[in-house]
Amino acid sequence: LKHPAAGRGPRCRKVRRADAIAMDPTNGCGFEGEAEDPFGQLVKPPPLILRCKVVLVGDTATGKTSLAQVFQGGTQAFPKNYNMTIGIEMTVKRVNIPDSNVVVEMYIVDCGGFAIGQDTLHPHWENANAVMLVYDVSNPDSFKSLSSWYEELKRARVESAITGVVIASKMDLADRPGSVTEEAGKQFSQEKGLEFFDVCAMKGSVDEPFHFLADFFHTKYKDRKVELENLH
């Protein structure tokens, strides 16, 4: 009589998962000296979060609120109706710095553009990291007011330098008669040592000046860090 096992195929041995991994020639973990954490590539260092406060100033109806809301929520956040800002409105948006683990958390303070109550805005101006001076390209009076806004900021900040940008808002209306020219906006910006940007919240074209300020703030942080390290 044949042995009960005769005629059967080779006996199968249970292979543990660990053995299977070790025997797999495509798996680097199976070779001595090449062992690695298979999940190591999935572990990323936590982001470095920098908080930057930006104040938006300028006359009423220049598009400051639309600028902030569209930057945060996209074109779907563009206000359908105009509501005058009384006091301040706060918006928060995170900006990732390319090729780094740095995130700049931008606290955007939309300041009401009328004279009454400006004293309540000064504390925000004093400790802001950056400023946006906003005018409506179709409203020359709002552009002329920028000089007054700039001087108010200087008085509020005493000896602190003003870091910021000039924003030509509502570029969809730039073809209207009497609109402020791009050259005039750039000249004012150069005189004040500020960068110039044109935006159109209705079309969603608002990100560039915010990203510029986020990058600038990150650069200042790095420079300050090196400066402090060199003190030791």
Short mmCIF file of N, CA and C in Angstrom, two decimals, residues 54-218:
data_model
loop_
_atom_site.label_atom_id
_atom_site.label_comp_id
_atom_site.label_asym_id
_atom_site.label_seq_id
_atom_site.Cartn_x
_atom_site.Cartn_y
_atom_site.Cartn_z
N VAL A 54 -1.68 91.49 8.72
CA VAL A 54 -1.72 92.43 7.60
C VAL A 54 -2.95 93.31 7.74
N VAL A 55 -2.76 94.63 7.67
CA VAL A 55 -3.91 95.55 7.73
C VAL A 55 -4.20 96.11 6.35
N LEU A 56 -5.49 96.16 6.01
CA LEU A 56 -5.95 96.75 4.75
C LEU A 56 -6.56 98.11 5.06
N VAL A 57 -6.00 99.15 4.45
CA VAL A 57 -6.51 100.50 4.69
C VAL A 57 -6.77 101.20 3.36
N GLY A 58 -7.66 102.17 3.41
CA GLY A 58 -8.04 102.93 2.23
C GLY A 58 -9.47 103.43 2.39
N ASP A 59 -9.92 104.25 1.46
CA ASP A 59 -11.26 104.82 1.53
C ASP A 59 -12.33 103.72 1.49
N THR A 60 -13.55 104.13 1.84
CA THR A 60 -14.67 103.20 1.73
C THR A 60 -14.93 102.84 0.27
N ALA A 61 -15.48 101.67 0.05
CA ALA A 61 -15.89 101.20 -1.29
C ALA A 61 -14.72 101.05 -2.26
N THR A 62 -13.53 100.80 -1.74
CA THR A 62 -12.38 100.58 -2.63
C THR A 62 -12.16 99.09 -2.91
N GLY A 63 -12.92 98.22 -2.26
CA GLY A 63 -12.80 96.79 -2.53
C GLY A 63 -11.95 96.02 -1.53
N LYS A 64 -11.70 96.60 -0.37
CA LYS A 64 -10.86 95.93 0.63
C LYS A 64 -11.49 94.63 1.12
N THR A 65 -12.78 94.68 1.44
CA THR A 65 -13.47 93.49 1.95
C THR A 65 -13.51 92.39 0.89
N SER A 66 -13.81 92.76 -0.34
CA SER A 66 -13.84 91.78 -1.43
C SER A 66 -12.46 91.15 -1.62
N LEU A 67 -11.44 91.96 -1.52
CA LEU A 67 -10.06 91.48 -1.66
C LEU A 67 -9.76 90.40 -0.63
N ALA A 68 -10.10 90.67 0.62
CA ALA A 68 -9.83 89.71 1.70
C ALA A 68 -10.67 88.45 1.57
N GLN A 69 -11.96 88.63 1.26
CA GLN A 69 -12.86 87.47 1.22
C GLN A 69 -12.58 86.56 0.03
N VAL A 70 -12.24 87.14 -1.11
CA VAL A 70 -11.92 86.32 -2.29
C VAL A 70 -10.59 85.61 -2.10
N PHE A 71 -9.64 86.26 -1.44
CA PHE A 71 -8.36 85.60 -1.16
C PHE A 71 -8.59 84.37 -0.28
N GLN A 72 -9.47 84.49 0.67
CA GLN A 72 -9.73 83.38 1.58
C GLN A 72 -10.59 82.29 0.94
N GLY A 73 -11.64 82.68 0.23
CA GLY A 73 -12.62 81.69 -0.22
C GLY A 73 -12.81 81.54 -1.71
N GLY A 74 -12.03 82.26 -2.53
CA GLY A 74 -12.18 82.16 -3.97
C GLY A 74 -13.30 83.04 -4.50
N THR A 75 -13.53 82.98 -5.81
CA THR A 75 -14.51 83.88 -6.43
C THR A 75 -15.92 83.68 -5.91
N GLN A 76 -16.21 82.46 -5.41
CA GLN A 76 -17.55 82.23 -4.87
C GLN A 76 -17.81 83.05 -3.61
N ALA A 77 -16.73 83.56 -3.01
CA ALA A 77 -16.87 84.39 -1.80
C ALA A 77 -17.01 85.87 -2.14
N PHE A 78 -17.00 86.21 -3.42
CA PHE A 78 -17.13 87.62 -3.82
C PHE A 78 -18.50 88.15 -3.37
N PRO A 79 -18.51 89.24 -2.59
CA PRO A 79 -19.79 89.76 -2.07
C PRO A 79 -20.72 90.21 -3.19
N LYS A 80 -21.95 89.79 -3.12
CA LYS A 80 -22.93 90.18 -4.15
C LYS A 80 -23.45 91.60 -3.91
N ASN A 81 -23.46 92.01 -2.64
CA ASN A 81 -23.93 93.35 -2.30
C ASN A 81 -22.87 94.06 -1.46
N TYR A 82 -22.86 95.38 -1.57
CA TYR A 82 -21.88 96.17 -0.82
C TYR A 82 -22.38 96.43 0.60
N ASN A 83 -21.54 96.09 1.56
CA ASN A 83 -21.82 96.40 2.96
C ASN A 83 -20.61 97.14 3.53
N MET A 84 -20.84 98.34 4.01
CA MET A 84 -19.74 99.13 4.55
C MET A 84 -19.18 98.48 5.81
N THR A 85 -17.85 98.37 5.87
CA THR A 85 -17.20 97.82 7.05
C THR A 85 -17.13 98.87 8.14
N ILE A 86 -17.65 98.53 9.30
CA ILE A 86 -17.60 99.43 10.46
C ILE A 86 -16.62 98.83 11.46
N GLY A 87 -15.59 99.59 11.77
CA GLY A 87 -14.55 99.05 12.66
C GLY A 87 -13.61 98.17 11.86
N ILE A 88 -13.54 96.88 12.20
CA ILE A 88 -12.67 95.95 11.48
C ILE A 88 -13.39 94.63 11.22
N GLU A 89 -12.88 93.90 10.23
CA GLU A 89 -13.28 92.52 10.01
C GLU A 89 -12.00 91.71 9.85
N MET A 90 -11.97 90.54 10.48
CA MET A 90 -10.77 89.71 10.47
C MET A 90 -10.97 88.49 9.58
N THR A 91 -9.97 88.22 8.75
CA THR A 91 -9.96 87.03 7.89
C THR A 91 -8.62 86.32 8.09
N VAL A 92 -8.65 85.00 8.12
CA VAL A 92 -7.42 84.22 8.31
C VAL A 92 -7.24 83.27 7.13
N LYS A 93 -6.03 83.23 6.60
CA LYS A 93 -5.72 82.32 5.48
C LYS A 93 -4.27 81.88 5.60
N ARG A 94 -4.04 80.59 5.38
CA ARG A 94 -2.68 80.05 5.43
C ARG A 94 -2.07 80.01 4.04
N VAL A 95 -0.79 80.39 3.97
CA VAL A 95 -0.05 80.38 2.71
C VAL A 95 1.17 79.48 2.88
N ASN A 96 1.29 78.45 2.04
CA ASN A 96 2.44 77.56 2.08
C ASN A 96 3.61 78.20 1.33
N ILE A 97 4.78 78.19 1.95
CA ILE A 97 5.98 78.70 1.29
C ILE A 97 6.57 77.57 0.46
N PRO A 98 6.74 77.77 -0.85
CA PRO A 98 7.23 76.69 -1.73
C PRO A 98 8.59 76.14 -1.27
N ASP A 99 8.78 74.84 -1.49
CA ASP A 99 10.05 74.15 -1.20
C ASP A 99 10.46 74.28 0.27
N SER A 100 9.51 74.26 1.16
CA SER A 100 9.81 74.34 2.59
C SER A 100 8.64 73.74 3.36
N ASN A 101 8.84 73.59 4.67
CA ASN A 101 7.74 73.13 5.52
C ASN A 101 7.12 74.30 6.29
N VAL A 102 7.32 75.51 5.74
CA VAL A 102 6.86 76.72 6.40
C VAL A 102 5.47 77.11 5.90
N VAL A 103 4.62 77.47 6.85
CA VAL A 103 3.29 77.98 6.54
C VAL A 103 3.15 79.35 7.19
N VAL A 104 2.80 80.34 6.40
CA VAL A 104 2.55 81.68 6.94
C VAL A 104 1.05 81.84 7.15
N GLU A 105 0.65 81.97 8.40
CA GLU A 105 -0.76 82.15 8.74
C GLU A 105 -1.04 83.65 8.74
N MET A 106 -1.80 84.10 7.76
CA MET A 106 -2.02 85.52 7.57
C MET A 106 -3.33 85.95 8.26
N TYR A 107 -3.19 86.88 9.18
CA TYR A 107 -4.34 87.48 9.86
C TYR A 107 -4.60 88.81 9.18
N ILE A 108 -5.65 88.85 8.37
CA ILE A 108 -5.93 90.01 7.52
C ILE A 108 -6.98 90.87 8.20
N VAL A 109 -6.60 92.09 8.56
CA VAL A 109 -7.48 93.00 9.27
C VAL A 109 -8.01 94.04 8.27
N ASP A 110 -9.27 93.90 7.93
CA ASP A 110 -9.94 94.82 7.00
C ASP A 110 -10.47 96.01 7.81
N CYS A 111 -9.86 97.17 7.61
CA CYS A 111 -10.20 98.36 8.40
C CYS A 111 -11.22 99.23 7.67
N GLY A 112 -12.25 99.63 8.38
CA GLY A 112 -13.26 100.52 7.81
C GLY A 112 -12.63 101.80 7.28
N GLY A 113 -13.16 102.32 6.17
CA GLY A 113 -12.51 103.43 5.49
C GLY A 113 -13.06 104.81 5.77
N PHE A 114 -13.80 104.98 6.87
CA PHE A 114 -14.32 106.32 7.16
C PHE A 114 -13.58 106.91 8.35
N ALA A 115 -13.64 108.23 8.47
CA ALA A 115 -12.82 108.94 9.46
C ALA A 115 -13.25 108.64 10.90
N ILE A 116 -14.58 108.49 11.12
CA ILE A 116 -15.07 108.27 12.49
C ILE A 116 -14.58 106.92 13.01
N GLY A 117 -13.99 106.94 14.18
CA GLY A 117 -13.55 105.69 14.80
C GLY A 117 -12.17 105.23 14.41
N GLN A 118 -11.40 106.09 13.71
CA GLN A 118 -10.06 105.68 13.30
C GLN A 118 -9.14 105.44 14.48
N ASP A 119 -9.42 106.09 15.60
CA ASP A 119 -8.58 105.88 16.78
C ASP A 119 -8.62 104.43 17.23
N THR A 120 -9.74 103.75 16.99
CA THR A 120 -9.84 102.34 17.38
C THR A 120 -9.01 101.44 16.46
N LEU A 121 -8.62 101.97 15.30
CA LEU A 121 -7.83 101.18 14.36
C LEU A 121 -6.34 101.26 14.65
N HIS A 122 -5.91 102.34 15.33
CA HIS A 122 -4.48 102.57 15.53
C HIS A 122 -3.75 101.41 16.21
N PRO A 123 -4.35 100.76 17.23
CA PRO A 123 -3.64 99.62 17.83
C PRO A 123 -3.31 98.52 16.81
N HIS A 124 -4.20 98.31 15.84
CA HIS A 124 -3.94 97.31 14.80
C HIS A 124 -2.83 97.78 13.87
N TRP A 125 -2.80 99.07 13.59
CA TRP A 125 -1.75 99.61 12.74
C TRP A 125 -0.39 99.53 13.42
N GLU A 126 -0.39 99.74 14.73
CA GLU A 126 0.88 99.78 15.47
C GLU A 126 1.62 98.45 15.44
N ASN A 127 0.87 97.34 15.57
CA ASN A 127 1.56 96.05 15.66
C ASN A 127 1.41 95.19 14.41
N ALA A 128 0.98 95.79 13.31
CA ALA A 128 0.86 95.03 12.06
C ALA A 128 2.24 94.71 11.50
N ASN A 129 2.36 93.54 10.88
CA ASN A 129 3.62 93.16 10.22
C ASN A 129 3.70 93.72 8.80
N ALA A 130 2.55 94.02 8.22
CA ALA A 130 2.53 94.56 6.85
C ALA A 130 1.23 95.30 6.63
N VAL A 131 1.23 96.13 5.60
CA VAL A 131 0.05 96.94 5.31
C VAL A 131 -0.26 96.88 3.81
N MET A 132 -1.55 96.94 3.49
CA MET A 132 -1.98 97.09 2.10
C MET A 132 -2.75 98.40 1.98
N LEU A 133 -2.24 99.29 1.16
CA LEU A 133 -2.92 100.56 0.87
C LEU A 133 -3.74 100.34 -0.40
N VAL A 134 -5.06 100.40 -0.27
CA VAL A 134 -5.95 100.01 -1.36
C VAL A 134 -6.69 101.22 -1.93
N TYR A 135 -6.70 101.33 -3.26
CA TYR A 135 -7.52 102.35 -3.91
C TYR A 135 -8.28 101.73 -5.08
N ASP A 136 -9.35 102.40 -5.47
CA ASP A 136 -10.21 101.96 -6.58
C ASP A 136 -9.73 102.69 -7.84
N VAL A 137 -9.28 101.94 -8.84
CA VAL A 137 -8.73 102.58 -10.04
C VAL A 137 -9.73 103.49 -10.74
N SER A 138 -11.02 103.23 -10.56
CA SER A 138 -12.04 104.04 -11.23
C SER A 138 -12.43 105.27 -10.41
N ASN A 139 -11.81 105.43 -9.23
CA ASN A 139 -12.14 106.54 -8.33
C ASN A 139 -10.86 107.31 -7.98
N PRO A 140 -10.54 108.36 -8.72
CA PRO A 140 -9.31 109.11 -8.48
C PRO A 140 -9.22 109.68 -7.06
N ASP A 141 -10.35 110.01 -6.46
CA ASP A 141 -10.32 110.56 -5.10
C ASP A 141 -9.76 109.54 -4.10
N SER A 142 -10.09 108.26 -4.32
CA SER A 142 -9.57 107.23 -3.42
C SER A 142 -8.05 107.09 -3.55
N PHE A 143 -7.55 107.38 -4.75
CA PHE A 143 -6.09 107.35 -4.96
C PHE A 143 -5.43 108.54 -4.28
N LYS A 144 -6.06 109.71 -4.40
CA LYS A 144 -5.49 110.91 -3.76
C LYS A 144 -5.45 110.75 -2.24
N SER A 145 -6.39 109.98 -1.70
CA SER A 145 -6.45 109.79 -0.24
C SER A 145 -5.32 108.91 0.29
N LEU A 146 -4.66 108.18 -0.59
CA LEU A 146 -3.61 107.26 -0.12
C LEU A 146 -2.51 107.98 0.66
N SER A 147 -2.19 109.20 0.24
CA SER A 147 -1.15 109.96 0.96
C SER A 147 -1.55 110.21 2.40
N SER A 148 -2.83 110.54 2.60
CA SER A 148 -3.32 110.78 3.96
C SER A 148 -3.30 109.49 4.78
N TRP A 149 -3.73 108.39 4.16
CA TRP A 149 -3.69 107.11 4.85
C TRP A 149 -2.26 106.73 5.24
N TYR A 150 -1.35 106.99 4.33
CA TYR A 150 0.06 106.66 4.60
C TYR A 150 0.59 107.47 5.78
N GLU A 151 0.27 108.76 5.80
CA GLU A 151 0.73 109.61 6.90
C GLU A 151 0.11 109.18 8.22
N GLU A 152 -1.16 108.79 8.20
CA GLU A 152 -1.81 108.30 9.41
C GLU A 152 -1.10 107.05 9.94
N LEU A 153 -0.74 106.17 9.02
CA LEU A 153 -0.02 104.96 9.41
C LEU A 153 1.33 105.31 10.04
N LYS A 154 2.02 106.26 9.45
CA LYS A 154 3.33 106.67 9.98
C LYS A 154 3.19 107.22 11.39
N ARG A 155 2.15 108.02 11.62
CA ARG A 155 1.95 108.58 12.96
C ARG A 155 1.64 107.48 13.97
N ALA A 156 0.85 106.51 13.55
CA ALA A 156 0.47 105.42 14.45
C ALA A 156 1.64 104.52 14.78
N ARG A 157 2.54 104.33 13.82
CA ARG A 157 3.65 103.40 14.01
C ARG A 157 4.90 104.08 14.57
N VAL A 158 4.84 105.37 14.74
CA VAL A 158 5.94 106.17 15.31
C VAL A 158 7.22 105.92 14.51
N GLU A 159 8.14 105.13 15.05
CA GLU A 159 9.42 104.92 14.37
C GLU A 159 9.49 103.60 13.62
N SER A 160 8.46 102.78 13.71
CA SER A 160 8.48 101.49 13.02
C SER A 160 8.31 101.69 11.51
N ALA A 161 9.17 101.02 10.75
CA ALA A 161 9.08 101.13 9.29
C ALA A 161 7.79 100.48 8.78
N ILE A 162 7.32 100.98 7.65
CA ILE A 162 6.11 100.43 7.05
C ILE A 162 6.51 99.45 5.95
N THR A 163 6.17 98.20 6.15
CA THR A 163 6.36 97.17 5.13
C THR A 163 5.02 96.91 4.49
N GLY A 164 4.97 96.96 3.16
CA GLY A 164 3.66 96.72 2.56
C GLY A 164 3.60 96.91 1.07
N VAL A 165 2.38 97.01 0.57
CA VAL A 165 2.13 97.10 -0.86
C VAL A 165 1.02 98.12 -1.12
N VAL A 166 1.01 98.61 -2.34
CA VAL A 166 -0.08 99.46 -2.82
C VAL A 166 -0.92 98.62 -3.78
N ILE A 167 -2.24 98.65 -3.58
CA ILE A 167 -3.14 97.81 -4.37
C ILE A 167 -4.06 98.67 -5.24
N ALA A 168 -3.95 98.49 -6.55
CA ALA A 168 -4.90 99.09 -7.48
C ALA A 168 -6.05 98.10 -7.64
N SER A 169 -7.18 98.40 -7.02
CA SER A 169 -8.31 97.47 -6.99
C SER A 169 -9.32 97.77 -8.10
N LYS A 170 -10.17 96.79 -8.36
CA LYS A 170 -11.25 96.90 -9.36
C LYS A 170 -10.71 97.16 -10.76
N MET A 171 -9.73 96.36 -11.17
CA MET A 171 -9.13 96.53 -12.48
C MET A 171 -10.12 96.29 -13.62
N ASP A 172 -11.25 95.65 -13.33
CA ASP A 172 -12.27 95.47 -14.36
C ASP A 172 -12.90 96.80 -14.76
N LEU A 173 -12.67 97.85 -13.95
CA LEU A 173 -13.22 99.18 -14.24
C LEU A 173 -12.15 100.15 -14.73
N ALA A 174 -10.96 99.64 -15.05
CA ALA A 174 -9.82 100.51 -15.41
C ALA A 174 -10.03 101.28 -16.70
N ASP A 175 -10.97 100.83 -17.55
CA ASP A 175 -11.21 101.51 -18.84
C ASP A 175 -12.16 102.69 -18.72
N ARG A 176 -12.69 102.93 -17.54
CA ARG A 176 -13.61 104.05 -17.38
C ARG A 176 -12.87 105.39 -17.53
N PRO A 177 -13.55 106.39 -18.08
CA PRO A 177 -12.91 107.70 -18.23
C PRO A 177 -12.45 108.26 -16.89
N GLY A 178 -11.25 108.82 -16.87
CA GLY A 178 -10.73 109.43 -15.64
C GLY A 178 -10.11 108.45 -14.66
N SER A 179 -10.00 107.19 -15.03
CA SER A 179 -9.42 106.20 -14.12
C SER A 179 -7.94 106.50 -13.84
N VAL A 180 -7.48 106.03 -12.70
CA VAL A 180 -6.08 106.24 -12.30
C VAL A 180 -5.20 105.35 -13.17
N THR A 181 -4.16 105.95 -13.73
CA THR A 181 -3.28 105.18 -14.60
C THR A 181 -2.34 104.29 -13.79
N GLU A 182 -1.86 103.25 -14.43
CA GLU A 182 -0.91 102.34 -13.78
C GLU A 182 0.37 103.08 -13.42
N GLU A 183 0.78 104.01 -14.29
CA GLU A 183 2.01 104.77 -14.04
C GLU A 183 1.90 105.58 -12.75
N ALA A 184 0.73 106.18 -12.52
CA ALA A 184 0.54 106.99 -11.31
C ALA A 184 0.62 106.10 -10.06
N GLY A 185 0.01 104.92 -10.14
CA GLY A 185 0.06 104.00 -9.01
C GLY A 185 1.48 103.54 -8.71
N LYS A 186 2.23 103.22 -9.76
CA LYS A 186 3.61 102.76 -9.57
C LYS A 186 4.50 103.88 -9.03
N GLN A 187 4.27 105.09 -9.50
CA GLN A 187 5.08 106.22 -9.02
C GLN A 187 4.87 106.46 -7.54
N PHE A 188 3.61 106.43 -7.10
CA PHE A 188 3.32 106.61 -5.68
C PHE A 188 3.99 105.51 -4.86
N SER A 189 3.91 104.28 -5.34
CA SER A 189 4.50 103.15 -4.63
C SER A 189 6.00 103.31 -4.48
N GLN A 190 6.65 103.72 -5.55
CA GLN A 190 8.11 103.90 -5.51
C GLN A 190 8.51 105.01 -4.53
N GLU A 191 7.72 106.08 -4.51
CA GLU A 191 8.03 107.19 -3.61
C GLU A 191 7.94 106.76 -2.14
N LYS A 192 7.04 105.82 -1.85
CA LYS A 192 6.85 105.37 -0.47
C LYS A 192 7.67 104.12 -0.15
N GLY A 193 8.38 103.59 -1.13
CA GLY A 193 9.17 102.39 -0.90
C GLY A 193 8.33 101.13 -0.76
N LEU A 194 7.19 101.10 -1.47
CA LEU A 194 6.28 99.97 -1.39
C LEU A 194 6.17 99.29 -2.76
N GLU A 195 5.72 98.03 -2.76
CA GLU A 195 5.51 97.31 -4.01
C GLU A 195 4.12 97.62 -4.55
N PHE A 196 3.98 97.55 -5.87
CA PHE A 196 2.70 97.86 -6.52
C PHE A 196 2.09 96.59 -7.12
N PHE A 197 0.77 96.42 -6.92
CA PHE A 197 0.04 95.31 -7.52
C PHE A 197 -1.33 95.79 -7.98
N ASP A 198 -1.82 95.22 -9.08
CA ASP A 198 -3.21 95.48 -9.46
C ASP A 198 -4.00 94.19 -9.32
N VAL A 199 -5.25 94.31 -8.86
CA VAL A 199 -6.07 93.13 -8.58
C VAL A 199 -7.49 93.34 -9.10
N CYS A 200 -8.18 92.21 -9.21
CA CYS A 200 -9.61 92.25 -9.57
C CYS A 200 -10.29 91.12 -8.80
N ALA A 201 -10.95 91.49 -7.71
CA ALA A 201 -11.59 90.48 -6.86
C ALA A 201 -12.71 89.76 -7.60
N MET A 202 -13.41 90.46 -8.46
CA MET A 202 -14.53 89.85 -9.17
C MET A 202 -14.07 88.69 -10.05
N LYS A 203 -12.85 88.80 -10.58
CA LYS A 203 -12.30 87.74 -11.43
C LYS A 203 -11.40 86.78 -10.65
N GLY A 204 -11.27 87.01 -9.34
CA GLY A 204 -10.46 86.12 -8.52
C GLY A 204 -8.97 86.36 -8.59
N SER A 205 -8.57 87.47 -9.19
CA SER A 205 -7.14 87.78 -9.33
C SER A 205 -6.66 88.62 -8.15
N VAL A 206 -6.40 87.94 -7.01
CA VAL A 206 -6.05 88.68 -5.79
C VAL A 206 -4.86 88.08 -5.03
N ASP A 207 -4.41 86.89 -5.41
CA ASP A 207 -3.44 86.17 -4.58
C ASP A 207 -2.04 86.78 -4.56
N GLU A 208 -1.61 87.37 -5.66
CA GLU A 208 -0.21 87.77 -5.80
C GLU A 208 0.32 88.66 -4.68
N PRO A 209 -0.38 89.75 -4.31
CA PRO A 209 0.17 90.59 -3.25
C PRO A 209 0.25 89.88 -1.89
N PHE A 210 -0.70 89.01 -1.60
CA PHE A 210 -0.68 88.27 -0.33
C PHE A 210 0.50 87.30 -0.30
N HIS A 211 0.73 86.61 -1.41
CA HIS A 211 1.85 85.68 -1.47
C HIS A 211 3.18 86.43 -1.40
N PHE A 212 3.23 87.60 -2.00
CA PHE A 212 4.44 88.42 -1.91
C PHE A 212 4.74 88.77 -0.45
N LEU A 213 3.72 89.19 0.29
CA LEU A 213 3.92 89.56 1.69
C LEU A 213 4.28 88.35 2.54
N ALA A 214 3.69 87.19 2.23
CA ALA A 214 4.02 85.96 2.97
C ALA A 214 5.48 85.59 2.75
N ASP A 215 5.95 85.65 1.50
CA ASP A 215 7.36 85.35 1.19
C ASP A 215 8.29 86.35 1.88
N PHE A 216 7.90 87.60 1.84
CA PHE A 216 8.73 88.66 2.45
C PHE A 216 8.82 88.44 3.96
N PHE A 217 7.70 88.09 4.58
CA PHE A 217 7.68 87.85 6.02
C PHE A 217 8.55 86.65 6.38
N HIS A 218 8.50 85.61 5.57
CA HIS A 218 9.34 84.43 5.79
C HIS A 218 10.82 84.78 5.67
#
